[in-house]
Coordinates of C-alpha atoms in Angstrom, one line a residue:
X1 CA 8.5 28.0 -38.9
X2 CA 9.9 27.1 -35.3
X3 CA 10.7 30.3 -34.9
X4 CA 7.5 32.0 -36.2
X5 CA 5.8 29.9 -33.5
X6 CA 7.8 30.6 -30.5
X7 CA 7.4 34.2 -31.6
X8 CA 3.6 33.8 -31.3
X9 CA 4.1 31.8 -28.4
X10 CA 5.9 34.6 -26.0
X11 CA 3.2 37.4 -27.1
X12 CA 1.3 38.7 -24.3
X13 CA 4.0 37.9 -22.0
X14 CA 4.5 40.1 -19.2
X15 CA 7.8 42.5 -19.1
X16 CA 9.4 44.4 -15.9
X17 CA 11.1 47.5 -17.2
X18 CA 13.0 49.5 -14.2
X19 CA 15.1 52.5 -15.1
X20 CA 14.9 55.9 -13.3
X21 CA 15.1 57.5 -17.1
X22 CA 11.3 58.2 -18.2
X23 CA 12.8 58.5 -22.2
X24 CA 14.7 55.1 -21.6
X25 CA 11.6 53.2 -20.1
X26 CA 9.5 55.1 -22.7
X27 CA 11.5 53.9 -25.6
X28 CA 11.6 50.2 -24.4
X29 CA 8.1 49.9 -23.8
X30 CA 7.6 50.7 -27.3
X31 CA 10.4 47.9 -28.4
X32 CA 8.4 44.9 -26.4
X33 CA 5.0 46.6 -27.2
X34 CA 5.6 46.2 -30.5
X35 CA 6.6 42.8 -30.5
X36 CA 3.4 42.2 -28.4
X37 CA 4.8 42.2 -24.7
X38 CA 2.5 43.9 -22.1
X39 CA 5.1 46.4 -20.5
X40 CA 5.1 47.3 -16.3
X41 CA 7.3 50.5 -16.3
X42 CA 9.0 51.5 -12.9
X43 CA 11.9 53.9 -11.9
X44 CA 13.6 52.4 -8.8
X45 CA 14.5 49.6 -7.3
X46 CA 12.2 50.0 -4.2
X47 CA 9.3 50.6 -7.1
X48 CA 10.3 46.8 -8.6
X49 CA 10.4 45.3 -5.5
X50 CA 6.6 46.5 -4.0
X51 CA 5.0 45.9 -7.6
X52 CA 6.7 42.2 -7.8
X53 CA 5.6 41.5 -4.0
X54 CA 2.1 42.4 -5.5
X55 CA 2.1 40.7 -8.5
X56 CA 3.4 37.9 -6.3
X57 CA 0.2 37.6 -3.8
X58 CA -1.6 37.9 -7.0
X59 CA -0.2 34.4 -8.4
X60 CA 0.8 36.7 -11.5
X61 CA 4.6 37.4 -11.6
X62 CA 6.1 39.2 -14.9
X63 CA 7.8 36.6 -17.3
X64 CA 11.0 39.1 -17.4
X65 CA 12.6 41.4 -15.5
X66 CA 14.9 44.3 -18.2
X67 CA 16.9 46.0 -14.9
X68 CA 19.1 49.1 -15.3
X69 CA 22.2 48.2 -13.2
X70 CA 22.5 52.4 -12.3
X71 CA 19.3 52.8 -10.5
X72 CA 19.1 55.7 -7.9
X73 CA 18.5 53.8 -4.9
X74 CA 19.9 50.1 -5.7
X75 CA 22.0 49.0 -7.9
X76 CA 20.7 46.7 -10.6
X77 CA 23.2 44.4 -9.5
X78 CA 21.7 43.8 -6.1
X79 CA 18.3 44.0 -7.1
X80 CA 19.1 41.0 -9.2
X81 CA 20.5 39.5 -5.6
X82 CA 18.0 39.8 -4.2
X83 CA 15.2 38.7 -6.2
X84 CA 17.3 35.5 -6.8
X85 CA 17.9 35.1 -2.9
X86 CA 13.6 34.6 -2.6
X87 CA 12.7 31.1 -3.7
X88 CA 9.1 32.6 -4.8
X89 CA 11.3 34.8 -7.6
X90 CA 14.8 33.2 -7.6
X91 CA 12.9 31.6 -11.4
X92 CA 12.3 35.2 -12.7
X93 CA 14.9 35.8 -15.4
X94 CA 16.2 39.1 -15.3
X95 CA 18.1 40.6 -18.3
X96 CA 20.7 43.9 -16.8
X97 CA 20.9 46.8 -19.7
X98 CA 23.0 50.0 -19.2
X99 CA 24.7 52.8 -21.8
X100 CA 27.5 53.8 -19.0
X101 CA 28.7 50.4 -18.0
X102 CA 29.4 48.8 -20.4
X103 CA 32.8 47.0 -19.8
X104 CA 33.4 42.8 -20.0
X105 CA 33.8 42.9 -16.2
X106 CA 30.1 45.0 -16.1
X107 CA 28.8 41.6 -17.7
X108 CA 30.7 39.4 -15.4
X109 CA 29.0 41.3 -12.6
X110 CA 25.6 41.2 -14.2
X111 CA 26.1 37.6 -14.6
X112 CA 27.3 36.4 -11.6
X113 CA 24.8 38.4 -10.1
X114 CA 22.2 35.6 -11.2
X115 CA 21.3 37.7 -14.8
X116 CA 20.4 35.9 -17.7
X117 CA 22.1 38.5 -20.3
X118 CA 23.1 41.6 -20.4
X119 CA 22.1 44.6 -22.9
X120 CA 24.3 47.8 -23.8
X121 CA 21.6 50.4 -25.2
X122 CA 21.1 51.5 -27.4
X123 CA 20.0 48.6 -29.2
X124 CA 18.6 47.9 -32.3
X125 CA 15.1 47.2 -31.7
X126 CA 15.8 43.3 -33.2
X127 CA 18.6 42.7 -30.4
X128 CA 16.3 43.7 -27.4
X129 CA 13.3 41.3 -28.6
X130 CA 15.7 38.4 -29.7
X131 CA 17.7 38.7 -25.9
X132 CA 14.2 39.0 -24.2
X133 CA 13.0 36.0 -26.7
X134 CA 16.2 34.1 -25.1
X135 CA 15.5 34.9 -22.1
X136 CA 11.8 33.6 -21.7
X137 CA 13.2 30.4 -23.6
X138 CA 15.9 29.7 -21.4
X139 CA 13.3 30.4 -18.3
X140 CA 10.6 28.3 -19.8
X141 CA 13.1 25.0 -20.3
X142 CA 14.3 25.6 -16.8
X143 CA 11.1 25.7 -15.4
X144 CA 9.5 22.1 -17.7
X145 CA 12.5 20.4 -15.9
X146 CA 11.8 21.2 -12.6
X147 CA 8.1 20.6 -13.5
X148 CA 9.5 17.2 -14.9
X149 CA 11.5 16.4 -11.6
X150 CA 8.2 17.4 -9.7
X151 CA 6.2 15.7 -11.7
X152 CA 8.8 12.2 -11.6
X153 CA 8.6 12.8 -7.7
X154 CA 5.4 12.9 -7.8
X155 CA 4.9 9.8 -9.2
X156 CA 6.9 8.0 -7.8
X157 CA 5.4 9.1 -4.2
X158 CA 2.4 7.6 -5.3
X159 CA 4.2 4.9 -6.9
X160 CA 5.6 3.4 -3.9
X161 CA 2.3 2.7 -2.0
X162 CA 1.1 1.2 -4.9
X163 CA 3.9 -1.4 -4.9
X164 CA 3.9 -2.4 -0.8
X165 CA -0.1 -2.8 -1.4
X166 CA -0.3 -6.8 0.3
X167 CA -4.1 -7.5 -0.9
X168 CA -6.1 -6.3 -4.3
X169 CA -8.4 -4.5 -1.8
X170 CA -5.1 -2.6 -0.1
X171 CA -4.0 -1.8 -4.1
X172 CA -7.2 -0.3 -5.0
X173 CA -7.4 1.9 -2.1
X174 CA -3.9 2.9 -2.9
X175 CA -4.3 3.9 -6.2
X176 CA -7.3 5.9 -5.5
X177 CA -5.1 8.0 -2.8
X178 CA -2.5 8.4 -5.5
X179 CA -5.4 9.6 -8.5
X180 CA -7.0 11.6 -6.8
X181 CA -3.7 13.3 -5.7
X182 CA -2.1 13.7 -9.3
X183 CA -6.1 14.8 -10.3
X184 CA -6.6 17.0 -7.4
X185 CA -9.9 16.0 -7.0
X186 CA -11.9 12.8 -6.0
X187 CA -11.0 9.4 -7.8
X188 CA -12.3 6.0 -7.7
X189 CA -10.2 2.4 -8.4
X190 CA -11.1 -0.7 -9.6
X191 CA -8.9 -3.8 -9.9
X192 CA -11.3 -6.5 -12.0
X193 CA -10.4 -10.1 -11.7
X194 CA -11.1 -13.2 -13.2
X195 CA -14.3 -14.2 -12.8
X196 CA -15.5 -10.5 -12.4
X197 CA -14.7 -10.1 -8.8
X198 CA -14.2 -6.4 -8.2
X199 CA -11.8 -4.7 -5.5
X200 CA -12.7 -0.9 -5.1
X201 CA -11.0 1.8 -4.1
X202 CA -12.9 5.2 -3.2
X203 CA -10.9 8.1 -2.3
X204 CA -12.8 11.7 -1.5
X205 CA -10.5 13.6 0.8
X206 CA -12.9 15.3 3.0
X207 CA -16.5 15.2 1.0
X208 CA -18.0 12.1 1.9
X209 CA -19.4 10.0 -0.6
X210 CA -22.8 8.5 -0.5
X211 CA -23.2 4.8 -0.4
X212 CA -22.9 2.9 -3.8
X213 CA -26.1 1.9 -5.3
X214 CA -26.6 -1.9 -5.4
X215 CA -25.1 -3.2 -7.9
X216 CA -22.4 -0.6 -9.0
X217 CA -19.2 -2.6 -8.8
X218 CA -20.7 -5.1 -11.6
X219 CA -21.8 -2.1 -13.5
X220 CA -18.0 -0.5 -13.6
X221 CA -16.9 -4.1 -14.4
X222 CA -19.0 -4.5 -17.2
X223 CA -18.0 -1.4 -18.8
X224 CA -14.3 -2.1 -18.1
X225 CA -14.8 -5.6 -20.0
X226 CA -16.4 -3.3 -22.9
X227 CA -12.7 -1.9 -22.9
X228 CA -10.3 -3.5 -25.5
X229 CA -6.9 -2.0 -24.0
X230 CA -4.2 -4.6 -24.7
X231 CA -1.5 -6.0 -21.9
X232 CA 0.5 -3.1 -20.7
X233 CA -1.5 -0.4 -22.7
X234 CA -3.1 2.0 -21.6
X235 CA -7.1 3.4 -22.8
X236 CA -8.9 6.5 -22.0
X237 CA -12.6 7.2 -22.5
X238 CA -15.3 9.1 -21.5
X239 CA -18.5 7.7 -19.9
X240 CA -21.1 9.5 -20.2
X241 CA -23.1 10.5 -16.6
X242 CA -26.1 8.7 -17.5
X243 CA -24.3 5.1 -17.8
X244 CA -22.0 5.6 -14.9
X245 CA -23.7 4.3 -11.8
X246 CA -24.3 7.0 -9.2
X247 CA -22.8 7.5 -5.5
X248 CA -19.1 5.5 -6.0
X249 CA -17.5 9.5 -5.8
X250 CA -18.8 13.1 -5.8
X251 CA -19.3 14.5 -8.5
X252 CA -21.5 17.6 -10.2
X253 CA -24.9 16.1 -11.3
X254 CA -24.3 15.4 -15.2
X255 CA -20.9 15.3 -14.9
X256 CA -18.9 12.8 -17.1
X257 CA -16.4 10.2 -15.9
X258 CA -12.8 9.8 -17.6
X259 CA -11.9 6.4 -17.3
X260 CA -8.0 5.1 -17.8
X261 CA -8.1 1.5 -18.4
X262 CA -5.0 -1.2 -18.6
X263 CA -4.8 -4.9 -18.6
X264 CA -1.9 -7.5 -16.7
X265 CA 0.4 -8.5 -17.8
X266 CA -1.1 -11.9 -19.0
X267 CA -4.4 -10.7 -19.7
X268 CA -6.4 -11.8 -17.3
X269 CA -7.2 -8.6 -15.1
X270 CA -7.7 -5.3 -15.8
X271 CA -7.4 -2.0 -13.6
X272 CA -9.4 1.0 -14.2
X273 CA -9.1 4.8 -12.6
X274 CA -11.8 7.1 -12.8
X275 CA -12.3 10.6 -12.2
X276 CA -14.6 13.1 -13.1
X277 CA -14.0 15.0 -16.1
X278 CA -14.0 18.1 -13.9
X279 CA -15.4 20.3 -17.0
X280 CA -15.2 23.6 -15.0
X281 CA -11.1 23.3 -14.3
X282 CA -8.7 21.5 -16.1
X283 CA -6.1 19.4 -14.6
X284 CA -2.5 20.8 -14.9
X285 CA -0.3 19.8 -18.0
X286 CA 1.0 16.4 -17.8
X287 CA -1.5 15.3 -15.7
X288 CA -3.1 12.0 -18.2
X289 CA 0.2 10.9 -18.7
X290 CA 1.0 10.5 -14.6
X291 CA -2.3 9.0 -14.4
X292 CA -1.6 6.6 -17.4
X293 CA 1.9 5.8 -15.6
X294 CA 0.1 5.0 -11.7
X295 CA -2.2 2.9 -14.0
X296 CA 0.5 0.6 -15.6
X297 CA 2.4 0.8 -12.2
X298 CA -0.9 -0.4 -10.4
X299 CA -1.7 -3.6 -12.8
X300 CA 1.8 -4.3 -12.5
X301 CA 1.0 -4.5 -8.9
X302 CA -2.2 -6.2 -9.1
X303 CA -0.8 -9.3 -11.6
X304 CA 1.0 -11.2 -8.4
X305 CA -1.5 -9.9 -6.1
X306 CA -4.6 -11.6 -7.7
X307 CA -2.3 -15.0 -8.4
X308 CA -2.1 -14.9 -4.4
X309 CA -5.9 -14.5 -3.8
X310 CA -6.4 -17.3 -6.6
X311 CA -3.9 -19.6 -4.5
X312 CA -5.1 -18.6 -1.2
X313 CA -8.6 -19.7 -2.5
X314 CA -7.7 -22.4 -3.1
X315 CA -5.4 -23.5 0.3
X316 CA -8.5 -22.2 2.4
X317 CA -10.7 -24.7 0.7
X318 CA -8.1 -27.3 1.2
X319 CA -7.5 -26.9 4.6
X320 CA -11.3 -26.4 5.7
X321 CA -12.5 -29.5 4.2
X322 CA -10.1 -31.1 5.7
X323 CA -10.3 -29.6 9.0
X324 CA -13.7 -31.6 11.2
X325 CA -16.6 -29.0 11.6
X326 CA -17.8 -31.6 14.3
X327 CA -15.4 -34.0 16.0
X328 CA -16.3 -37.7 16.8
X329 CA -17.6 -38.9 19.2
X330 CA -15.0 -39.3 22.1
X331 CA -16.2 -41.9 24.8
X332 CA -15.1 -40.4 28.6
X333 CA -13.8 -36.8 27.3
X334 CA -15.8 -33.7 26.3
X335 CA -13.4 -32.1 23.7
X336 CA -14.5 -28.9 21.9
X337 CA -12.3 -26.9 19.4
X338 CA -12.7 -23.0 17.4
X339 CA -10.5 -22.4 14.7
X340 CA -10.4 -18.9 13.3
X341 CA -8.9 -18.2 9.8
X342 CA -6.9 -15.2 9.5
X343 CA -8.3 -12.6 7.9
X344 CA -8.9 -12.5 4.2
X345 CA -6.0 -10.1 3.7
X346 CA -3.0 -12.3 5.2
X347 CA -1.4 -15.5 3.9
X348 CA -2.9 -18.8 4.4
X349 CA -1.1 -20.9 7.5
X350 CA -0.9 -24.8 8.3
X351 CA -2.6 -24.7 11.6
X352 CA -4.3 -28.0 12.0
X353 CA -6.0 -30.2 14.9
X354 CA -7.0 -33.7 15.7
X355 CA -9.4 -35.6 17.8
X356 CA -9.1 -39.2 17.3
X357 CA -9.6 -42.6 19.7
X358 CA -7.2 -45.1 19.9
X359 CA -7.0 -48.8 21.7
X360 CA -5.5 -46.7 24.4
X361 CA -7.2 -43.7 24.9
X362 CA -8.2 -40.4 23.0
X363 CA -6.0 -38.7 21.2
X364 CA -5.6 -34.9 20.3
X365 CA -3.2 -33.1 18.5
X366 CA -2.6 -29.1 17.2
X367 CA 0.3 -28.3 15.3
X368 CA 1.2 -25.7 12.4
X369 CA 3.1 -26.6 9.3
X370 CA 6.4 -24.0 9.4
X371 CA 5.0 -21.3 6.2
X372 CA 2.8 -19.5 4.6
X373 CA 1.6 -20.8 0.9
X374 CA -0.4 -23.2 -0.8
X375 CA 2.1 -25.9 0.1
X376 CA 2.0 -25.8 3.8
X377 CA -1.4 -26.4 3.7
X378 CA -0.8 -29.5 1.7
X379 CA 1.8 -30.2 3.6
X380 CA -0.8 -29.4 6.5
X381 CA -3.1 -32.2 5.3
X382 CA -0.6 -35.0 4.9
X383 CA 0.5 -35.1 8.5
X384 CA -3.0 -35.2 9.8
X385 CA -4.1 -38.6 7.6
X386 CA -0.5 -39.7 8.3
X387 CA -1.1 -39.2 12.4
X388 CA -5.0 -40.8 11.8
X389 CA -3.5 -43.6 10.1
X390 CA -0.5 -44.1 12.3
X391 CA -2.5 -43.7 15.3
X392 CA -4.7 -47.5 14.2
X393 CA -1.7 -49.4 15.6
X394 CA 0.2 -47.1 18.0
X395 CA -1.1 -44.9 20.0
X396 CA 1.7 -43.8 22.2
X397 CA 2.5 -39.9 21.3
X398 CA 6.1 -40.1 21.7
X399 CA 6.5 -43.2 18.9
X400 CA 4.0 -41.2 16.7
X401 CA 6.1 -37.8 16.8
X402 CA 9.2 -39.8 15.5
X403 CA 7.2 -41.6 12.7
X404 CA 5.9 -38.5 11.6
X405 CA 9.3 -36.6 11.7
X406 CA 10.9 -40.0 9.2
X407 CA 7.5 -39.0 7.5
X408 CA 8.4 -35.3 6.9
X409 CA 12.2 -36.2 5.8
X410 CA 11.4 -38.6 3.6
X411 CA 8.8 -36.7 1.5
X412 CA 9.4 -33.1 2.6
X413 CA 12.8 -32.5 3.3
X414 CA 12.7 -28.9 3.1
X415 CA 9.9 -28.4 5.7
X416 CA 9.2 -28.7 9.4
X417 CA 6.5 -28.3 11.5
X418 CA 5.3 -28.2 15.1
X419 CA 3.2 -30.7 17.1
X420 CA 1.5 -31.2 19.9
X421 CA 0.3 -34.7 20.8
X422 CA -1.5 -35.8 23.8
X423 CA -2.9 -39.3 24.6
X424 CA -5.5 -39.0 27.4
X425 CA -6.7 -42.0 29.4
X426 CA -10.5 -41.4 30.2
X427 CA -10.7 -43.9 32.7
X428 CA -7.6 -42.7 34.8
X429 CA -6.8 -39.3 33.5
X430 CA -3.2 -40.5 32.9
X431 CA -1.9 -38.2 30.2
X432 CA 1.0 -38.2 28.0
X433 CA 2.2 -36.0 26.0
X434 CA 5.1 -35.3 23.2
X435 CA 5.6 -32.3 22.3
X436 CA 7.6 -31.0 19.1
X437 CA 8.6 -27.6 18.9
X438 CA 4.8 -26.3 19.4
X439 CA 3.8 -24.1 22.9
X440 CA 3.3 -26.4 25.6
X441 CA -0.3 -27.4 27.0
X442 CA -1.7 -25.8 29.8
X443 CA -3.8 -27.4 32.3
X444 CA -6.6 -25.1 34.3
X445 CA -7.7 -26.9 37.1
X446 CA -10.8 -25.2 39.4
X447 CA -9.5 -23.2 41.7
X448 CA -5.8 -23.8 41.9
X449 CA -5.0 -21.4 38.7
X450 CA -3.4 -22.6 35.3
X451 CA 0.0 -23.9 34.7
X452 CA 2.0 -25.0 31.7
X453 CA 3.2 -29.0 31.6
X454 CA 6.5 -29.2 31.0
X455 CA 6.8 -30.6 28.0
X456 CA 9.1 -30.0 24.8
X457 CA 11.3 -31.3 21.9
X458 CA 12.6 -30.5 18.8
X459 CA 10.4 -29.5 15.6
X460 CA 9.2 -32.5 12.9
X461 CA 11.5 -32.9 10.3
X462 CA 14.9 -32.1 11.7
X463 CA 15.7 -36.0 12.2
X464 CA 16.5 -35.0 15.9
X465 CA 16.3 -37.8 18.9
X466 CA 13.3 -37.0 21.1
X467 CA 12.4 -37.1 24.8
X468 CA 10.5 -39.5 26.3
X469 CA 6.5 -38.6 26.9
X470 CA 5.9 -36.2 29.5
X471 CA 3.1 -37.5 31.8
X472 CA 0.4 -36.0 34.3
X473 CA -3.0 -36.6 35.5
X474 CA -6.2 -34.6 34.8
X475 CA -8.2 -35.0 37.9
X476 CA -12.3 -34.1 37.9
X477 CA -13.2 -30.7 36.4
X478 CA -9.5 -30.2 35.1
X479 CA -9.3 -28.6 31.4
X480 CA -6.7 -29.3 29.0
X481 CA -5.9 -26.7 26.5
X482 CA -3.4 -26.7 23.4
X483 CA -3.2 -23.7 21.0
X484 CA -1.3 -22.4 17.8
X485 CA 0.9 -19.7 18.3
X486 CA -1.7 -17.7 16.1
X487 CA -3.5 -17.1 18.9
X488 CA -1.0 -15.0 21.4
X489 CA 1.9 -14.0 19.1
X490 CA 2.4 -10.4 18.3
X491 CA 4.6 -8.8 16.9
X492 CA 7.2 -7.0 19.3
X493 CA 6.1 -9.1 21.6
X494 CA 8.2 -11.7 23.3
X495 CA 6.4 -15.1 23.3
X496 CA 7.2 -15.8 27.1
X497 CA 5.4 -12.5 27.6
X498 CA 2.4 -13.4 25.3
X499 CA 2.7 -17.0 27.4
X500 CA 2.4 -15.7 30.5
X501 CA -0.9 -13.6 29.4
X502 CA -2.5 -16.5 28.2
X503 CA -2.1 -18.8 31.3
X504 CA -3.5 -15.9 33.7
X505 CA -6.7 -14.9 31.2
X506 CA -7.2 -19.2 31.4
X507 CA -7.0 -19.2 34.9
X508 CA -10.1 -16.5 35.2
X509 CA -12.1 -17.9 32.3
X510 CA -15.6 -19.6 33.1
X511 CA -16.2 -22.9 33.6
X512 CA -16.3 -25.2 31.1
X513 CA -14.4 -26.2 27.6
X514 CA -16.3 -23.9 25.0
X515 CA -16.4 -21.1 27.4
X516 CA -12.6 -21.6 28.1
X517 CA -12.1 -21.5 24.3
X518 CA -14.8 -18.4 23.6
X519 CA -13.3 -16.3 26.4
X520 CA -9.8 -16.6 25.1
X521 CA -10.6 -15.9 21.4
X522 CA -12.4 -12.8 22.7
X523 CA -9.4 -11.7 25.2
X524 CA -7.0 -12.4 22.5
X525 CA -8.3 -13.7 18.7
X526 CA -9.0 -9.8 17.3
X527 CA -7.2 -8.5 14.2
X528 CA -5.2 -11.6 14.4
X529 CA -2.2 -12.0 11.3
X530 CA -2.2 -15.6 11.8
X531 CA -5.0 -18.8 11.5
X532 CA -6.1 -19.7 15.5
X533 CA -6.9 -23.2 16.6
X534 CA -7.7 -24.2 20.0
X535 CA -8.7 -27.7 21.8
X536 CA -10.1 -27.8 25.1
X537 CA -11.0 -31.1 27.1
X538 CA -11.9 -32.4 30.4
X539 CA -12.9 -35.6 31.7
X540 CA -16.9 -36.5 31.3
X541 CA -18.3 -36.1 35.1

C-alpha cells in the first residue's frame, strides 16, 4: 500500500534527461513516460544548463536530473558541480548513468560529485524507475527538513517578540506582526480579559485599514466567549462575513474569517488570531499549525501580563485615593502640586507628597518608595499617615526622618525609600530641611537664577545616623520646589546632567507656583517611564 501510494505520489513529476545519444534519450523517455514522468530531453551540457536557468525564472525546476557523465562538451561530472555549486539548484537530485564507465571508482566520482546514484544502462526498465523513485524520495525528505528548520526558525522569530511584549496592548500588536507574517497576509489579535476588556492588535503591512466600527472589539469578544477551547488548547473556526464586524483588517467583501482561539493557562483569558480565509490562495503547508503554536506561545505570554494590569489596577487606585486632589488650607504659604502617573503601559511607582501644618510651621514632603509593585505603593501609603501622624507632636524634619527610618525597619525591613522634608516658617521664612536620599530642593528666587540647597542623607530604612537640618530663608517672591526623580531621569542620562537641566529650565519659568510646575512638566513630563510629583511654594505676599 505505501508503496502503491508513493508511486501515485511521484507521477507527473518532472525528469531532466541529458545525453548526446538521440536512441539513449529516446529509450529513457519511454522508461519514465511510462511510469507517468513528464520527460525534458537535451543532448549537452550547455543544453541542460540554459533549459534549467529557464525553468528556474519560471519558479518550475525539474524534480530530477538523469545526467550522462560522457557528454560532448562537459562532463557529467562537472555538470553535476556545478549545478550543486548554485544555491537555487544545489537541491536538484541528479542521478549520473553511463554504458562505458562503469567502474566502482566511476561511482565514487559520480558521488562525490554531489550525485544521488549512479546507473549503468542498460537497465531493466524496473531499476531506472525504482533509482529515480529513490531519488525524488531522498530529495523530498531533504527538502521537509529544511522546510521544518525554516519553518522552527520561523517561529521562533516571531516567538521572541511575543515573549519581551511588557503590556497586553504591546502582546497583541506583536502577535498580529507575527500572523500576519506566518499567513502572509493581514491579521488581527485579540487578547480578552476578565471582565471583557479587549487589547487589539491590527497588523496590515502597507494597506491601510479603515477605522473599526463602534463597537467591534465587544463583538470579537463575544464571539471568542462563544468559543469552548480548553487551557492550553487550541480551536479553529470559521466566521462567517456577515457576523464578523467590518473595518478591524482588509479583506475581500464576503470574505470569511478563520479564527484560532486558546485560553491561559488558568482560564481566565483567552487569545484569539484572525485572518481572512484568503479563499483565492491558500497558505503554504504547515501554516495552521505555526499559527496554532504563536497562539499557545502568545496566551502563555498574556497569563502574567494581565495578572500585572489586574495588580497595577489596583496600586493606582491605592495610591490616588490616597494622594490629596486639593491640599489644605496652608495659612502664610501658597503651595500647589501636579502629579502625573506614568503611562498606562509601565509599572506602578511609590511617588508620594504631603502638605500638612504643624505647631511650627507648614510642612511638605515628596518622596518615592524604592520599587515598582503593588507593595511599594502600600508601602507608599504607610509612610505618609505615619509622617501625618508623627508630624501632631514634632514637627522638626530632621526628628521625623529618623522616626520614619525606625518605622521602615521595624515593619519593612527589606525596603527603603527617599524623602524630602521641609518645615517652612510663614512668618520668617526660616526653612529646614532633612533630606533622605531624595534630589535636593531647589529654590528660584526672581531674578537671581535657581540653585539647589545643599541638603542630603542617607535613604529611610538603612538605620544610618543622619545630619542635622539644613536651614535657609525664603525671602518675598522666592519659590520652593521638590520633585521625584520621575520627572528628569532618563535613561543614559547621568542624573547630575538631568539636574543641571532642570535648575536652568526653573530659572526661566514664569512667575508663580503653578506656572513653575506647568512649565516644567511641559519642558520635561512627556513619555515619562516613571510617576512625576512636584510641590511648589512661596510665601503669601
Amino acid at each position: 500500500m505505501a508503496e502503491r501510494a508513493e508511486r501515485a505520489d511521484q507521477k507527473n513529476t518532472t525528469i531532466l534527461v541529458v545525453d548526446d545519444a538521440a536512441a539513449s534519450r529516446c529509450a529513457l523517455g519511454a522508461v519514465l513516460r511510462r511510469a507517468g514522468h513528464l520527460v525534458v530531453p537535451v543532448a549537452t551540457a550547455g543544453e541542460a544548463l540554459l533549459e534549467l536557468d529557464l525553468r528556474l525564472r519560471a519558479g518550475a525546476l525539474p524534480d530530477v536530473a538523469l545526467v550522462d557523465v560522457g557528454l560532448p562538451d562537459m562532463s557529467g561530472f562537472e555538470l553535476c558541480r556545478r549545478l550543486k555549486a548554485l544555491p537555487l539548484m544545489a537541491t536538484l537530485p541528479v542521478v549520473h548513468f553511463s554504458a562505458a564507465a562503469v567502474a566502482p571508482s566511476d561511482r565514487c566520482r559520480g558521488l562525490d560529485a554531489g550525485g544521488e546514484a549512479y546507473l549503468t544502462v542498460p537497465a531493466e526498465p524496473e531499476e531506472i524507475q525504482a533509482v529515480v523513485r529513490a531519488a525524488l524520495r531522498g530529495a523530498r525528505m531533504r527538502s521537509g527538513a529544511e522546510h521544518l528548520a525554516q519553518d522552527l526558525t520561523l517561529l521562533s522569530e516571531t516567538i521572541l517578540p511575543v515573549q519581551a511584549a511588557h503590556s497586553p496592548s504591546e502582546l497583541a500588536r506583536v502577535a498580529a506582526a507575527g500572523t500576519a507574517r506566518l499567513t502572509g497576509g493581514p491579521a488581527a489579535v485579540f487578547v480578552v480579559g476578565e471582565g471583557g476588556h479587549v487589547y487589539s492588535g491590527i497588523h496590515c503591512g502597507r494597506a491601510a485599514a479603515a477605522p473599526p466600527e463602534s463597537g467591534a472589539r465587544e463583538t470579537v469578544a463575544r464571539l471568542v466567549r462563544r468559543v469552548t477551547a480548553a487551557a492550553g488548547s487550541v480551536f479553529e473556526t470559521v466566521v462567517p462575513a456577515p457576523l464578523w464586524p467590518p473595518g478591524l483588517f482588509p479583506r475581500d467583501a464576503g470574505e470569511d474569517v478563520r479564527m484560532v482561539v486558546t485560553r491561559t493557562r488558568d482560564g481566565r483569558a483567552a487569545v484569539c488570531l484572525t485572518t481572512p480565509t484568503r479563499r483565492h490562495r491558500k497558505p503554504p503547508p504547515g501554516t495552521a499549525a505555526l499559527v496554532a503554536r504563536l497562539a499557545q506561545a502568545t496566551a502563555l505570554a498574556a497569563q502574567p501580563l494581565l495578572m500585572y494590569q489586574a495588580e497595577r489596577h489596583v496600586a493606582l487606585t491605592l495610591q490616588h485615593s490616597f494622594l490629596p486632589k486639593r491640599l489644605p488650607d496652608l495659612p502664610g504659604v501658597d503651595v500647589v502640586v501636579r502629579y502625573e502617573p506614568a503611562s498606562r503601559e509601565t509599572e506602578i511607582g511609590g511617588d508620594f507628597y504631603a502638605a500638612l501644618r504643624t505647631g511650627e510651621g507648614v510642612l511638605t514632603a515628596v518622596g518615592d518608595v524604592v520599587g515598582h509593585s503593588l507593595d511599594a505603593a502600600t508601602v507608599m501609603v504607610e509612610i505618609r499617615h505615619a509622617l501625618r501622624a508623627y508630624c501632631v507632636e514634632e514637627a522638626d524634619p530632621g526628628a521625623l526622618a529618623r522616626r520614619l527610618d525606625r518605622m521602615l525597619q521595624h515593619y519593612h525591613p527589606e525596603v527603603t525609600a527617599t524623602v524630602c522634608l521641609v518645615l517652612v516658617d510663614p512668618a520668617t521664612g526660616r526653612t529646614r530641611i532633612a533630606n533622605a536620599g531624595h534630589i535636593a530642593p531647589l529654590v528660584v528666587r526672581d531674578g537671581e537664577g535657581a540653585e539647589y540647597v545643599r541638603a542630603a542623607g542617607p535613604l529611610l530604612g538603612l538605620g544610618l545616623d543622619r545630619p542635622a537640618p539644613t536651614e535657609t530663608v525664603l525671602g518675598p517672591g522666592d519659590r520652593l520646589l521638590m520633585v521625584t526623580d520621575g520627572l528628569i531621569e532618563s535613561r543614559g542620562t547621568d542624573l547630575a546632567v538631568s539636574m543641571e537641566q532642570l535648575r536652568t529650565a526653573a530659572a526661566a519659568a514664569p512667575p508663580g507656583t503653578g506656572a513653575l510646575c506647568d512649565s516644567l512638566l511641559r519642558h520635561f513630563g512627556r513619555d515619562r517611564e516613571d510617576d512625576i510629583a512636584l510641590l511648589a511654594l512661596r510665601l503669601d505676599d
